Amino acid sequence: YKVNPWDLYDMHGNVWEWCEDWYTDSYSKTPRDESANYSGEKKNKVLRGGSWYNYPGVLRSAFRFGVFPNYQNVSVGFRLAGTLP
């Protein structure tokens, strides 16, 4: 695949990615400064992005849902991010 505008390759459809945020049903209840959401019910954590077995409509970073923090599945993981020297 070709590189995307942020110099990343093949970013969608690998695994659902855990996020630091606690899930809330509306973005209006989340911080406006792009920080993680630490407020609310604190029942479910956010998963984003879809995995290898999902249809294309959910293979995007904006697609999210909440699951219990101890949820385990072969389609759930996390992404390490950093900068190159």
CSV table of C-alpha atoms in Angstrom, one decimal, residues 1-84:
chain,number,residue,atom,x,y,z
A,1,TYR,CA,0.0,0.0,0.0
A,2,LYS,CA,1.0,3.6,-0.5
A,3,VAL,CA,2.0,5.8,2.4
A,4,ASN,CA,-0.8,8.0,3.8
A,5,PRO,CA,-0.5,11.8,4.4
A,6,TRP,CA,1.1,11.2,7.8
A,7,ASP,CA,3.8,8.8,6.5
A,8,LEU,CA,2.0,5.7,7.9
A,9,TYR,CA,1.3,2.5,6.1
A,10,ASP,CA,-1.7,0.1,6.2
A,11,MET,CA,-3.3,1.6,9.4
A,12,HIS,CA,-6.9,0.2,9.2
A,13,GLY,CA,-8.3,-3.2,9.7
A,14,ASN,CA,-5.6,-4.9,11.7
A,15,VAL,CA,-7.1,-5.1,15.2
A,16,TRP,CA,-9.6,-3.0,17.2
A,17,GLU,CA,-7.4,-0.6,19.1
A,18,TRP,CA,-7.7,0.1,22.8
A,19,CYS,CA,-7.9,3.8,23.7
A,20,GLU,CA,-7.1,5.5,27.0
A,21,ASP,CA,-10.6,7.1,27.1
A,22,TRP,CA,-13.6,5.9,29.1
A,23,TYR,CA,-16.5,5.4,26.7
A,24,THR,CA,-19.4,7.9,26.6
A,25,ASP,CA,-22.3,7.8,24.2
A,26,SER,CA,-21.7,11.4,22.9
A,27,TYR,CA,-18.6,13.5,21.9
A,28,SER,CA,-20.4,16.4,23.6
A,29,LYS,CA,-19.4,14.9,26.9
A,30,THR,CA,-15.7,14.6,26.1
A,31,PRO,CA,-12.8,17.1,26.6
A,32,ARG,CA,-12.4,19.7,23.9
A,33,ASP,CA,-8.6,19.8,24.1
A,34,GLU,CA,-8.1,16.4,22.5
A,35,SER,CA,-7.0,14.9,25.9
A,36,ALA,CA,-8.4,11.5,27.0
A,37,ASN,CA,-11.8,11.3,28.6
A,38,TYR,CA,-11.4,10.4,32.2
A,39,SER,CA,-14.9,11.4,33.3
A,40,GLY,CA,-18.3,9.7,33.2
A,41,GLU,CA,-19.5,6.3,34.2
A,42,LYS,CA,-16.1,4.6,34.0
A,43,LYS,CA,-17.6,1.3,33.0
A,44,ASN,CA,-16.4,0.7,29.4
A,45,LYS,CA,-13.1,1.6,27.6
A,46,VAL,CA,-13.1,2.7,24.0
A,47,LEU,CA,-12.1,0.5,21.1
A,48,ARG,CA,-11.5,2.1,17.7
A,49,GLY,CA,-10.8,1.2,14.1
A,50,GLY,CA,-12.2,-2.2,13.2
A,51,SER,CA,-10.3,-5.4,12.7
A,52,TRP,CA,-9.4,-7.9,10.0
A,53,TYR,CA,-12.8,-9.5,10.0
A,54,ASN,CA,-15.0,-6.4,9.9
A,55,TYR,CA,-16.7,-4.9,6.8
A,56,PRO,CA,-15.2,-1.7,5.4
A,57,GLY,CA,-17.7,0.7,7.0
A,58,VAL,CA,-16.1,0.2,10.4
A,59,LEU,CA,-12.5,0.3,9.3
A,60,ARG,CA,-11.9,3.9,10.2
A,61,SER,CA,-10.5,5.6,13.3
A,62,ALA,CA,-13.7,7.5,13.9
A,63,PHE,CA,-15.7,4.3,14.4
A,64,ARG,CA,-15.7,3.5,18.1
A,65,PHE,CA,-17.6,1.5,20.8
A,66,GLY,CA,-17.2,0.7,24.4
A,67,VAL,CA,-16.3,-2.6,26.1
A,68,PHE,CA,-15.4,-3.8,29.6
A,69,PRO,CA,-11.7,-3.1,30.3
A,70,ASN,CA,-10.9,-6.8,30.8
A,71,TYR,CA,-12.4,-7.8,27.4
A,72,GLN,CA,-10.3,-10.2,25.4
A,73,ASN,CA,-10.5,-11.3,21.8
A,74,VAL,CA,-8.2,-12.2,18.9
A,75,SER,CA,-9.4,-9.0,17.1
A,76,VAL,CA,-8.4,-6.6,19.9
A,77,GLY,CA,-5.0,-5.1,20.5
A,78,PHE,CA,-3.1,-1.8,20.6
A,79,ARG,CA,-0.8,0.3,18.5
A,80,LEU,CA,2.6,1.5,19.5
A,81,ALA,CA,3.4,5.0,18.3
A,82,GLY,CA,6.6,7.0,18.4
A,83,THR,CA,8.9,9.0,16.3
A,84,LEU,CA,11.9,7.9,14.3
